[in-house]
Short mmCIF file of C-alpha atoms in Angstrom, two decimals:
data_model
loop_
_atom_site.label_atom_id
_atom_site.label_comp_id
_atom_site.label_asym_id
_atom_site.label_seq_id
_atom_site.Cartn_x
_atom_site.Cartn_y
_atom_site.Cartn_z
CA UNK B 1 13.96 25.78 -56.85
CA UNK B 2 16.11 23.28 -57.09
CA UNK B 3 16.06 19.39 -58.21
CA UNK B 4 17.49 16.37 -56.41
CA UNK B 5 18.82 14.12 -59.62
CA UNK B 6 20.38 11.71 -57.83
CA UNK B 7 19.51 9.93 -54.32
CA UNK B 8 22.15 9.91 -51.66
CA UNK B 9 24.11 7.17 -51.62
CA UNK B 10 23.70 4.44 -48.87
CA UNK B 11 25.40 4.78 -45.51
CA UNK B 12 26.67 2.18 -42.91
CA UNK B 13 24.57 2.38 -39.87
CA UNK B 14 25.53 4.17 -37.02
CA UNK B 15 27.94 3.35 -34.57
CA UNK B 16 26.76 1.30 -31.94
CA UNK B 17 27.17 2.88 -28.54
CA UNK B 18 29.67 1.26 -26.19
CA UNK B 19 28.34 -0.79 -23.15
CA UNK B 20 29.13 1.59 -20.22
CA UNK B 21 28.40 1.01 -16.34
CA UNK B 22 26.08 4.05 -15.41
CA UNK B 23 25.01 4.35 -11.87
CA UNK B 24 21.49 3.16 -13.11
CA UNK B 25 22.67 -0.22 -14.19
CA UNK B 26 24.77 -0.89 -11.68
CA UNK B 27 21.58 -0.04 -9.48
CA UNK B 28 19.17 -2.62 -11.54
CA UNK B 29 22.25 -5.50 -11.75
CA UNK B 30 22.34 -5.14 -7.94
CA UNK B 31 18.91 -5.42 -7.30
CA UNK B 32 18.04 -7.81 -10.15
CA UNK B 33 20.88 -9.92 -7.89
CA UNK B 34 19.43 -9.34 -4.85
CA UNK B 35 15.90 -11.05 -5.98
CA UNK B 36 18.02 -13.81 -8.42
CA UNK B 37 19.64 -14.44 -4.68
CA UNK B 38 16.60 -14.52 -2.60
CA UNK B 39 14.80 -16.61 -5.12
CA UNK B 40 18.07 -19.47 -5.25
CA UNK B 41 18.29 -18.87 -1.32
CA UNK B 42 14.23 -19.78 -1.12
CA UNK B 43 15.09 -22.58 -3.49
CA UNK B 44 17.73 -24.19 -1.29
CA UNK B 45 15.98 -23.25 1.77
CA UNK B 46 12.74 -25.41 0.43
CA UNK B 47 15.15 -28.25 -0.61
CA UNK B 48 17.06 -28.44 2.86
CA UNK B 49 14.11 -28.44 4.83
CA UNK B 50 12.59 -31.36 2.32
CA UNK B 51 10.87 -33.91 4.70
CA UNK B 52 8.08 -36.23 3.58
CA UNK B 53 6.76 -36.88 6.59
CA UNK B 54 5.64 -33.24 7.07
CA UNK B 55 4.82 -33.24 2.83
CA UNK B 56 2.51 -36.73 3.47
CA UNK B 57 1.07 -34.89 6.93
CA UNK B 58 0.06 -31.34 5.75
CA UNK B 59 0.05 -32.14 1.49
CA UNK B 60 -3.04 -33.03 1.26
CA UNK B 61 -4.62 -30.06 3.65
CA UNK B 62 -2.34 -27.81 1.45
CA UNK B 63 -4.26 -29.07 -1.73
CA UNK B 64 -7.51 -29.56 -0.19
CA UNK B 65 -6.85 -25.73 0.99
CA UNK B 66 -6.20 -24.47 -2.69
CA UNK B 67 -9.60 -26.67 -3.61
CA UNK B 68 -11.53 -24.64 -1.39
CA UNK B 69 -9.53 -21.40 -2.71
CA UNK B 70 -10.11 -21.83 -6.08
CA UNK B 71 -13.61 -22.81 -5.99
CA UNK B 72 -14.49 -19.75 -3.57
CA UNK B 73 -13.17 -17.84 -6.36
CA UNK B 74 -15.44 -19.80 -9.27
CA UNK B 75 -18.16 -19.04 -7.37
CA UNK B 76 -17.57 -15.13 -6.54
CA UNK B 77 -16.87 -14.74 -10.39
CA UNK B 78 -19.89 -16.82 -11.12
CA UNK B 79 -22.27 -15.03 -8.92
CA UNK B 80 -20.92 -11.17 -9.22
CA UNK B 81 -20.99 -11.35 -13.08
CA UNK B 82 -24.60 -12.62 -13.31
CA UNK B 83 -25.04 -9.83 -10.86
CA UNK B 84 -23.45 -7.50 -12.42
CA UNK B 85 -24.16 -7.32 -15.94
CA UNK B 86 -27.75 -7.09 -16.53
CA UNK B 87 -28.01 -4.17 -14.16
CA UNK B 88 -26.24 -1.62 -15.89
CA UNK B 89 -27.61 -1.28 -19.07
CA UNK B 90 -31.22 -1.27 -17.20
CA UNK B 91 -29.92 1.63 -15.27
CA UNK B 92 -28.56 3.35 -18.72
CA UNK B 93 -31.96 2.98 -20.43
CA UNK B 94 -34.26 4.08 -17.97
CA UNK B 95 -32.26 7.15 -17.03
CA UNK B 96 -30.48 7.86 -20.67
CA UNK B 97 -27.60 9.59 -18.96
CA UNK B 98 -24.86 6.83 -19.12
CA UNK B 99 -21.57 7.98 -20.29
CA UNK B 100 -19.51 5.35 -19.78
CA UNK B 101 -20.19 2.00 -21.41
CA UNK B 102 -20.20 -0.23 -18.37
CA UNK B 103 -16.84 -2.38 -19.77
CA UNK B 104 -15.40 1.02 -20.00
CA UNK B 105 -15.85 1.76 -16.27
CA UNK B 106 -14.94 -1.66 -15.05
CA UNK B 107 -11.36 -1.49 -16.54
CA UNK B 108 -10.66 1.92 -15.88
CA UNK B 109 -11.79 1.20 -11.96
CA UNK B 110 -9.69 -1.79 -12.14
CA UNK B 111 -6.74 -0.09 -13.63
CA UNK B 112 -6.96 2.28 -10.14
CA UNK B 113 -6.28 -0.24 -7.77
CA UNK D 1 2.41 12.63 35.22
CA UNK D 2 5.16 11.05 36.59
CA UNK D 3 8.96 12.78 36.08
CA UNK D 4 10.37 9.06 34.71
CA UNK D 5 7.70 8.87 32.22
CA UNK D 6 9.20 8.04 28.88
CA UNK D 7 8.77 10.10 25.89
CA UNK D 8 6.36 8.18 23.91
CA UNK D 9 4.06 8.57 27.40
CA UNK D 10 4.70 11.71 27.39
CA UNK D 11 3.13 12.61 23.98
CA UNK D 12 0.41 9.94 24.54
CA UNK D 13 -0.16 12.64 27.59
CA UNK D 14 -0.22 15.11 25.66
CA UNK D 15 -2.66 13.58 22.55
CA UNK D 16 -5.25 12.32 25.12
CA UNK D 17 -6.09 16.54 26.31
CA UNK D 18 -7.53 16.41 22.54
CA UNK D 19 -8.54 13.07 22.36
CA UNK D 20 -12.31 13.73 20.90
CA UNK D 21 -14.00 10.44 22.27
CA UNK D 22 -12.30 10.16 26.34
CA UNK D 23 -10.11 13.65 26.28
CA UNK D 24 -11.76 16.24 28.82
CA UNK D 25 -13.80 17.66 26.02
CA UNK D 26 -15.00 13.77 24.80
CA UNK D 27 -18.39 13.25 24.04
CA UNK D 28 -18.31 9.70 25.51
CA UNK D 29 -18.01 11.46 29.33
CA UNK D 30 -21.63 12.35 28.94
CA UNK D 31 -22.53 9.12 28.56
CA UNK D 32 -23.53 7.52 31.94
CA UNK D 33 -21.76 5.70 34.25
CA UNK D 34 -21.60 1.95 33.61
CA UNK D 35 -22.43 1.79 30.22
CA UNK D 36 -21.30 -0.10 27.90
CA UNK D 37 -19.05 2.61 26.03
CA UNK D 38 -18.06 5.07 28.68
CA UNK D 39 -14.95 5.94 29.46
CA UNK D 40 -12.55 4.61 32.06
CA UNK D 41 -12.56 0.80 34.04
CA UNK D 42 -15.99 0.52 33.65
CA UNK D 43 -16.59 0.87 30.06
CA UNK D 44 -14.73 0.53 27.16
CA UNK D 45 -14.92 3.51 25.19
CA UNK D 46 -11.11 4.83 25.64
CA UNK D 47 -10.02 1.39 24.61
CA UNK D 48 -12.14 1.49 21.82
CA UNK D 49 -10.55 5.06 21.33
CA UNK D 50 -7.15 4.41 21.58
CA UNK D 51 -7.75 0.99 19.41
CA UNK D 52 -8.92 3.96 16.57
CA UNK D 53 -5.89 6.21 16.65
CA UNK D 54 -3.98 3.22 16.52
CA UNK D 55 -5.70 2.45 13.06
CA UNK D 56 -5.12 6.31 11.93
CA UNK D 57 -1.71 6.48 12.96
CA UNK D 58 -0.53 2.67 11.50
CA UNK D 59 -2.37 4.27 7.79
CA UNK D 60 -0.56 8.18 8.31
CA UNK D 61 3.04 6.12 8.90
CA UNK D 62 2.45 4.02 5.87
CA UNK D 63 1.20 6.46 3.10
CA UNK D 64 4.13 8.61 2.99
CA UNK D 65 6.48 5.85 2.97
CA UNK D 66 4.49 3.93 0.40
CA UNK D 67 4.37 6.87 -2.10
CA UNK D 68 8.06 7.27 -2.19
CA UNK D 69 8.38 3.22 -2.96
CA UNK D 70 6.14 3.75 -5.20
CA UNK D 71 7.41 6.71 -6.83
CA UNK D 72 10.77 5.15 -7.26
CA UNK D 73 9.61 2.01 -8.75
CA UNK D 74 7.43 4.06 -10.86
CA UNK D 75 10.54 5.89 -12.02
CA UNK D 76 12.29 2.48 -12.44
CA UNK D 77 9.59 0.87 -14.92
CA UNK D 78 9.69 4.11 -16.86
CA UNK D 79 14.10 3.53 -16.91
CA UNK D 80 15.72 2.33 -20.61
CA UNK D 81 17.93 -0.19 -18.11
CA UNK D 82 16.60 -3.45 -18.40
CA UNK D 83 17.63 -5.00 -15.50
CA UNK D 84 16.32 -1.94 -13.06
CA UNK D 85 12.49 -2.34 -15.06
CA UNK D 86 13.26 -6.00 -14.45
CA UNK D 87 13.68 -5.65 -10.36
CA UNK D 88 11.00 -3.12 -10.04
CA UNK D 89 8.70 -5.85 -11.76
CA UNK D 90 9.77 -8.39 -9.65
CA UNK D 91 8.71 -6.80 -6.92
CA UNK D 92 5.35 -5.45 -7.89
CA UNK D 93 4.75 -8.92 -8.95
CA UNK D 94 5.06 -10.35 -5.78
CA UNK D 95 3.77 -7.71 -3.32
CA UNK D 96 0.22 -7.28 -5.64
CA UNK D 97 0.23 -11.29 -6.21
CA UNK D 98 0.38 -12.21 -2.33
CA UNK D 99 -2.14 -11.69 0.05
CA UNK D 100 -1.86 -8.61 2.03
CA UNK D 101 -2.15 -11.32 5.12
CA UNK D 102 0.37 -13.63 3.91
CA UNK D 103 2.74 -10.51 3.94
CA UNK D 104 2.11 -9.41 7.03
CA UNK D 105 2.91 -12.98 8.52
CA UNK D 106 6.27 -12.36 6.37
CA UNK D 107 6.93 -9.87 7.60
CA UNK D 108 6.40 -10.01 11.32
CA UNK D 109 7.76 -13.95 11.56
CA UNK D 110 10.33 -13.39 8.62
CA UNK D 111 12.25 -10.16 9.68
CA UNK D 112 11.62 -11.10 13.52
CA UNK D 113 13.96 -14.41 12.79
CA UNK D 114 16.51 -11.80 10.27
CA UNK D 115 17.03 -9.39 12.65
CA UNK D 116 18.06 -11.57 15.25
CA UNK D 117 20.13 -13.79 13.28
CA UNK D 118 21.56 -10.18 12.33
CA UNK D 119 21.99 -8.95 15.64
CA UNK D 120 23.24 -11.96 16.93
CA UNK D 121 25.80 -11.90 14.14
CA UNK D 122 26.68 -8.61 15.31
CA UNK D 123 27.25 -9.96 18.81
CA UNK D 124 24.33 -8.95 20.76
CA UNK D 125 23.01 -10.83 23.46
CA UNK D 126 19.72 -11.76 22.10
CA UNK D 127 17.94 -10.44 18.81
CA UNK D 128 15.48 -7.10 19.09
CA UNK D 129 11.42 -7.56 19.15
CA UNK D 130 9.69 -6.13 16.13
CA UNK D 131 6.73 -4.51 17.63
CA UNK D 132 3.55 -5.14 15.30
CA UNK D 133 3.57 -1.64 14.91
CA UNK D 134 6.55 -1.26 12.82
CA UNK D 135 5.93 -4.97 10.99
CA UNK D 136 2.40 -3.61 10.27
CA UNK D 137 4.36 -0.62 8.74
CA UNK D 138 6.46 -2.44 6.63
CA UNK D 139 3.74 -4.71 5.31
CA UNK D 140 1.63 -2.32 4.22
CA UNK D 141 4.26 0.00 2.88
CA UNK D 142 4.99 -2.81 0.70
CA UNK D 143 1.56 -3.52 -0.56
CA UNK D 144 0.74 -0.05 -0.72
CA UNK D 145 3.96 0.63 -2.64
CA UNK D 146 3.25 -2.16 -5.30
CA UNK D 147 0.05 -1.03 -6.22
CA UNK D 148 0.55 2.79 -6.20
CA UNK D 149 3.83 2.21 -8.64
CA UNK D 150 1.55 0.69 -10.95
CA UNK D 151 -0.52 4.08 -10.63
CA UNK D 152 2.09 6.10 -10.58
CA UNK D 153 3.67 4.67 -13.86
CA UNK D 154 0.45 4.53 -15.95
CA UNK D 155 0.23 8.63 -14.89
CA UNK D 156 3.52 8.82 -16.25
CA UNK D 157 2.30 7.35 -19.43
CA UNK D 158 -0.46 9.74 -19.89
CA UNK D 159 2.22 12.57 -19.56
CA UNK D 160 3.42 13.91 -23.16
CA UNK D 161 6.99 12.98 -24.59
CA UNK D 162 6.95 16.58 -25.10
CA UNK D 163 7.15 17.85 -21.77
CA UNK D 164 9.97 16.75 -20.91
CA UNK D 165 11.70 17.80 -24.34
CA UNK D 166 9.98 21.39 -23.00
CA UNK D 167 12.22 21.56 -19.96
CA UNK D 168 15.35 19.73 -21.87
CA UNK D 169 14.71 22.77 -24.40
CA UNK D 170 14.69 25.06 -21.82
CA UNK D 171 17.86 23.97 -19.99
CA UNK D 172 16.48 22.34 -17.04
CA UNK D 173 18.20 19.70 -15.80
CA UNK D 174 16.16 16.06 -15.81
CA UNK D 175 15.81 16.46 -11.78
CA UNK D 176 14.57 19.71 -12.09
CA UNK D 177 12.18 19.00 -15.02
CA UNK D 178 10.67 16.09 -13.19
CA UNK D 179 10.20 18.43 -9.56
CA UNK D 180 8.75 22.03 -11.57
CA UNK D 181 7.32 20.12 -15.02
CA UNK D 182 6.28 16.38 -14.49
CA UNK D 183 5.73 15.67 -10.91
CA UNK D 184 2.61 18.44 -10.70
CA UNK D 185 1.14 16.75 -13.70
CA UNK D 186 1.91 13.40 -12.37
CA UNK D 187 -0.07 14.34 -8.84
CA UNK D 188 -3.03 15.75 -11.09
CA UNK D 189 -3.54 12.47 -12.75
CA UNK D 190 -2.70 9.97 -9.98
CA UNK D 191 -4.77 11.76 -7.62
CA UNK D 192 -7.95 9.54 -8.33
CA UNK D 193 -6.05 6.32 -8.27
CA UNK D 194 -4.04 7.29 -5.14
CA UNK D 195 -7.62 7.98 -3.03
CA UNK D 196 -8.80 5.05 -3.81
CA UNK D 197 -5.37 2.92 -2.54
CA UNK D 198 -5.90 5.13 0.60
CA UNK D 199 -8.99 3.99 1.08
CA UNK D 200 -8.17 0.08 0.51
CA UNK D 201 -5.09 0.64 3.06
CA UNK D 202 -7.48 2.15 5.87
CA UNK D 203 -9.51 -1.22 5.45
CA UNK D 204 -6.12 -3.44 5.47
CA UNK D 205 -5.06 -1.42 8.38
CA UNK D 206 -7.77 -4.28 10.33
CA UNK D 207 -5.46 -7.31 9.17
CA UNK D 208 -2.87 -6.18 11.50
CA UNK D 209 -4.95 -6.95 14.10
CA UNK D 210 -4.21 -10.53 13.70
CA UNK D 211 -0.49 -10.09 14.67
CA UNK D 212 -1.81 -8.57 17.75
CA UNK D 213 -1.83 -4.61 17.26
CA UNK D 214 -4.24 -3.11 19.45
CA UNK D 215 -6.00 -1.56 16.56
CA UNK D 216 -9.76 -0.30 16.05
CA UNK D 217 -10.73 -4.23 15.29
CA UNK D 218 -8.77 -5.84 17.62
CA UNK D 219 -10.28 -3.28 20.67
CA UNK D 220 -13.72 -3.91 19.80
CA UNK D 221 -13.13 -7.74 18.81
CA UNK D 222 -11.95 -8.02 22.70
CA UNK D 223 -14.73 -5.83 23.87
CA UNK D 224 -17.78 -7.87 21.86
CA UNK D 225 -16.08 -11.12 23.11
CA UNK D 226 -15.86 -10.31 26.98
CA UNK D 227 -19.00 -8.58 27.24
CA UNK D 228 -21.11 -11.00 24.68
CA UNK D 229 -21.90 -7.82 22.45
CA UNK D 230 -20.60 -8.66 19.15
CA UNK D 231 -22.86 -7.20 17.21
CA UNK D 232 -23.17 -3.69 19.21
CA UNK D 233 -18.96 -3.52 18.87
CA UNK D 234 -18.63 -4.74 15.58
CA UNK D 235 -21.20 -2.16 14.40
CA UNK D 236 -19.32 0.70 16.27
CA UNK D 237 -16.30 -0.51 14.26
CA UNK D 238 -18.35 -0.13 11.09
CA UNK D 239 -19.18 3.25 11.83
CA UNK D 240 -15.91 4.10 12.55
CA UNK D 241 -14.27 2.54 9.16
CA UNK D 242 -17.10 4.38 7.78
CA UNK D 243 -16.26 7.76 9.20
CA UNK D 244 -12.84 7.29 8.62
CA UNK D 245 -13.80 6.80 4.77
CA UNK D 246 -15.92 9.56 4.78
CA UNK D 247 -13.18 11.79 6.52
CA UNK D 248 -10.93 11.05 3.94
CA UNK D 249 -13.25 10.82 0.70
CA UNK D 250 -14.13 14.64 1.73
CA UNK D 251 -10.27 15.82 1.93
CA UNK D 252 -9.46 14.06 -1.39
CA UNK D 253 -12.07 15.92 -2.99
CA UNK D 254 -10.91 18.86 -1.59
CA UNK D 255 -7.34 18.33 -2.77
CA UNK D 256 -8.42 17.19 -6.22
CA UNK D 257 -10.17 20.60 -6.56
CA UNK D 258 -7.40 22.31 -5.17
CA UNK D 259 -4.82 20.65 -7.78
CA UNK D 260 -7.49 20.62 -10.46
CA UNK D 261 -7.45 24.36 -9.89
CA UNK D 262 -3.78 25.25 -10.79
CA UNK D 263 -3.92 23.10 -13.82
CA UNK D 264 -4.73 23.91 -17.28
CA UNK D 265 -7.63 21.71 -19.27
CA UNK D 266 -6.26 20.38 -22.05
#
């Protein structure tokens, strides 16, 4: 047996490992600059074909568009939850044989797609 | 068949002897003459046919290409380099955040307008037609390819740290780890995920219709509008999305037993 009487001392961190161009970065930079590219290039694009005639024309479709969107989407949310969630646990208590817990099988069916 | 025939002719030739529905052995010849789903100028069974292998053949060209997007942005979200996670999230961001239509107008306006500003660039005449085919390809590869990285890299996850210090420790190299070690492991998980992304491509395989690919909805959409039978067409296109789901539900089971087989519970 033997005793440790004093700790050891304390040491300077490691050395930090030099930056180095791998053939996986310069993959990522290149594609990272590919998409920082497209998005300036949509950018520019958007601004050079600016004209308010078209914006004061279609605008208002556009947002009347996203209204009917968003509120298509309220509505199927709405409607599939309250159809959704008292069935279930009906289901588990009549047949006793539910292994899931129905949150459980709702994420991981989600997580599949 | 004619000696200048081309060579796509040619194998469509040769696929119609086994064509189930209007082939010589089809079941729709013993239907009678005249009605509405025989074969040949009087019905429209072998458009409705050829409409379906359109549909099977547009989903067989875009799963293998989709799996091997998806593989390698799988392996890119899994990468220590920042920027290569970065670009691979980038792009599953925007393929799973648009709508699979919007892409495939993209697609077939977008590159039609690239390639010929390419090819005119180049010096050609005039730029090259994308057929809706191959912009229906390229759509859905992408879609398909955004979603199944994000199944592909959640497999990865459930794969231990350990087994790839296994085949380190036993001198593999990394590309050989991930073929013999990882990548069987990998399928066993992702199999469940990966059916059910088959299945959602089969029923996006319709929205190509829209840019004009003669397609299982698009034949029967034509057929219900000329003869005033929507509902009759429509419902044969249900059944066949439905057999086509069926089909395919039955082989992925058979390949999940099949892979569950050489596996090892844990």
């Amino acid at each position: 047996m033997s005793i440790a009487n004093d700790l050891i001392p304390p040491q300077p961190p490691p050395p930090v490992t030099a930056f180095r161009w791998t053939g996986l970065r310069i993959l990522g930079a290149t594609l990272l600059g590919l998409w920082i590219l497209a998005g300036i290039a949509l950018v520019l694009w958007l601004i050079d074909a600016w004209d308010i005639d078209k914006v004061t024309t279609y605008g208002p479709k556009f947002l009347s568009g996203l209204g009917t969107t968003l509120t298509l989407v309220g509505i199927s949310i709405t409607l599939g939850a309250c159809c959704r969630f008292p069935s279930p646990s009906a289901a588990c208590r009549q047949t006793a044989s539910c292994r899931h817990s129905p949150m459980a099988m709702s994420t991981s069916s989600a997580a599949h797609r | 068949m004619e000696p200048t025939a081309s060579l796509g002719e040619q194998l469509y030739w040769l696929a119609s002897l086994f064509d189930p529905f209007c082939g010589p052995l089809g079941f729709l010849n013993l239907l009678p003459d005249g009605s509405l789903l025989s074969c040949g100028d009087t019905g429209w069974g072998d458009e409705v046919a050829r409409g379906f292998f359109v549909t099977i053949t547009l989903a067989l060209c875009t799963l293998p290409i989709g799996l091997v997007i998806g593989l390698f942005l799988a392996l890119a979200k899994q990468t220590e380099v920042r920027s290569l996670r970065a670009a691979a999230n980038i792009y599953t961001t925007i393929f799973r955040g648009l709508p699979e239509l919007l892409t495939i107008f993209m697609i077939y306006f977008g590159l039609q307008i690239a390639v010929r500003e390419v090819a005119i660039a180049l010096g050609f005449e005039r730029g090259f037609d994308i057929n809706s085919f191959v912009a229906g390809t390229i759509a859905l590869s992408l879609v398909f390819s955004a979603y199944a990285s994000e199944v592909l890299s959640s497999a990865f996850k459930a794969i231990p740290k350990g087994q790839y210090e296994a085949g380190h420790a036993l001198g593999l190299r990394p590309g050989k780890t991930m073929r013999l070690i990882i990548l069987p492991q990998l399928v066993r998980i992702a199999l469940p995920g990966l059916g059910n992304l088959w299945m959602i491509l089969i029923k996006d395989t319709a929205l190509i219709s829209v840019i004009g690919l003669g397609d299982t909805l698009r034949q029967t959409g034509i057929a219900a509008k000329v003869t005033k039978e929507a509902f009759f067409f429509y419902g044969i296109a249900c059944l066949l999305f439905l057999a086509l789901a069926m089909a395919s539900s039955v082989v992925f089971s058979r390949i999940e037993t099949r892979v569950r087989r050489s596996g090892v519970s844990r």
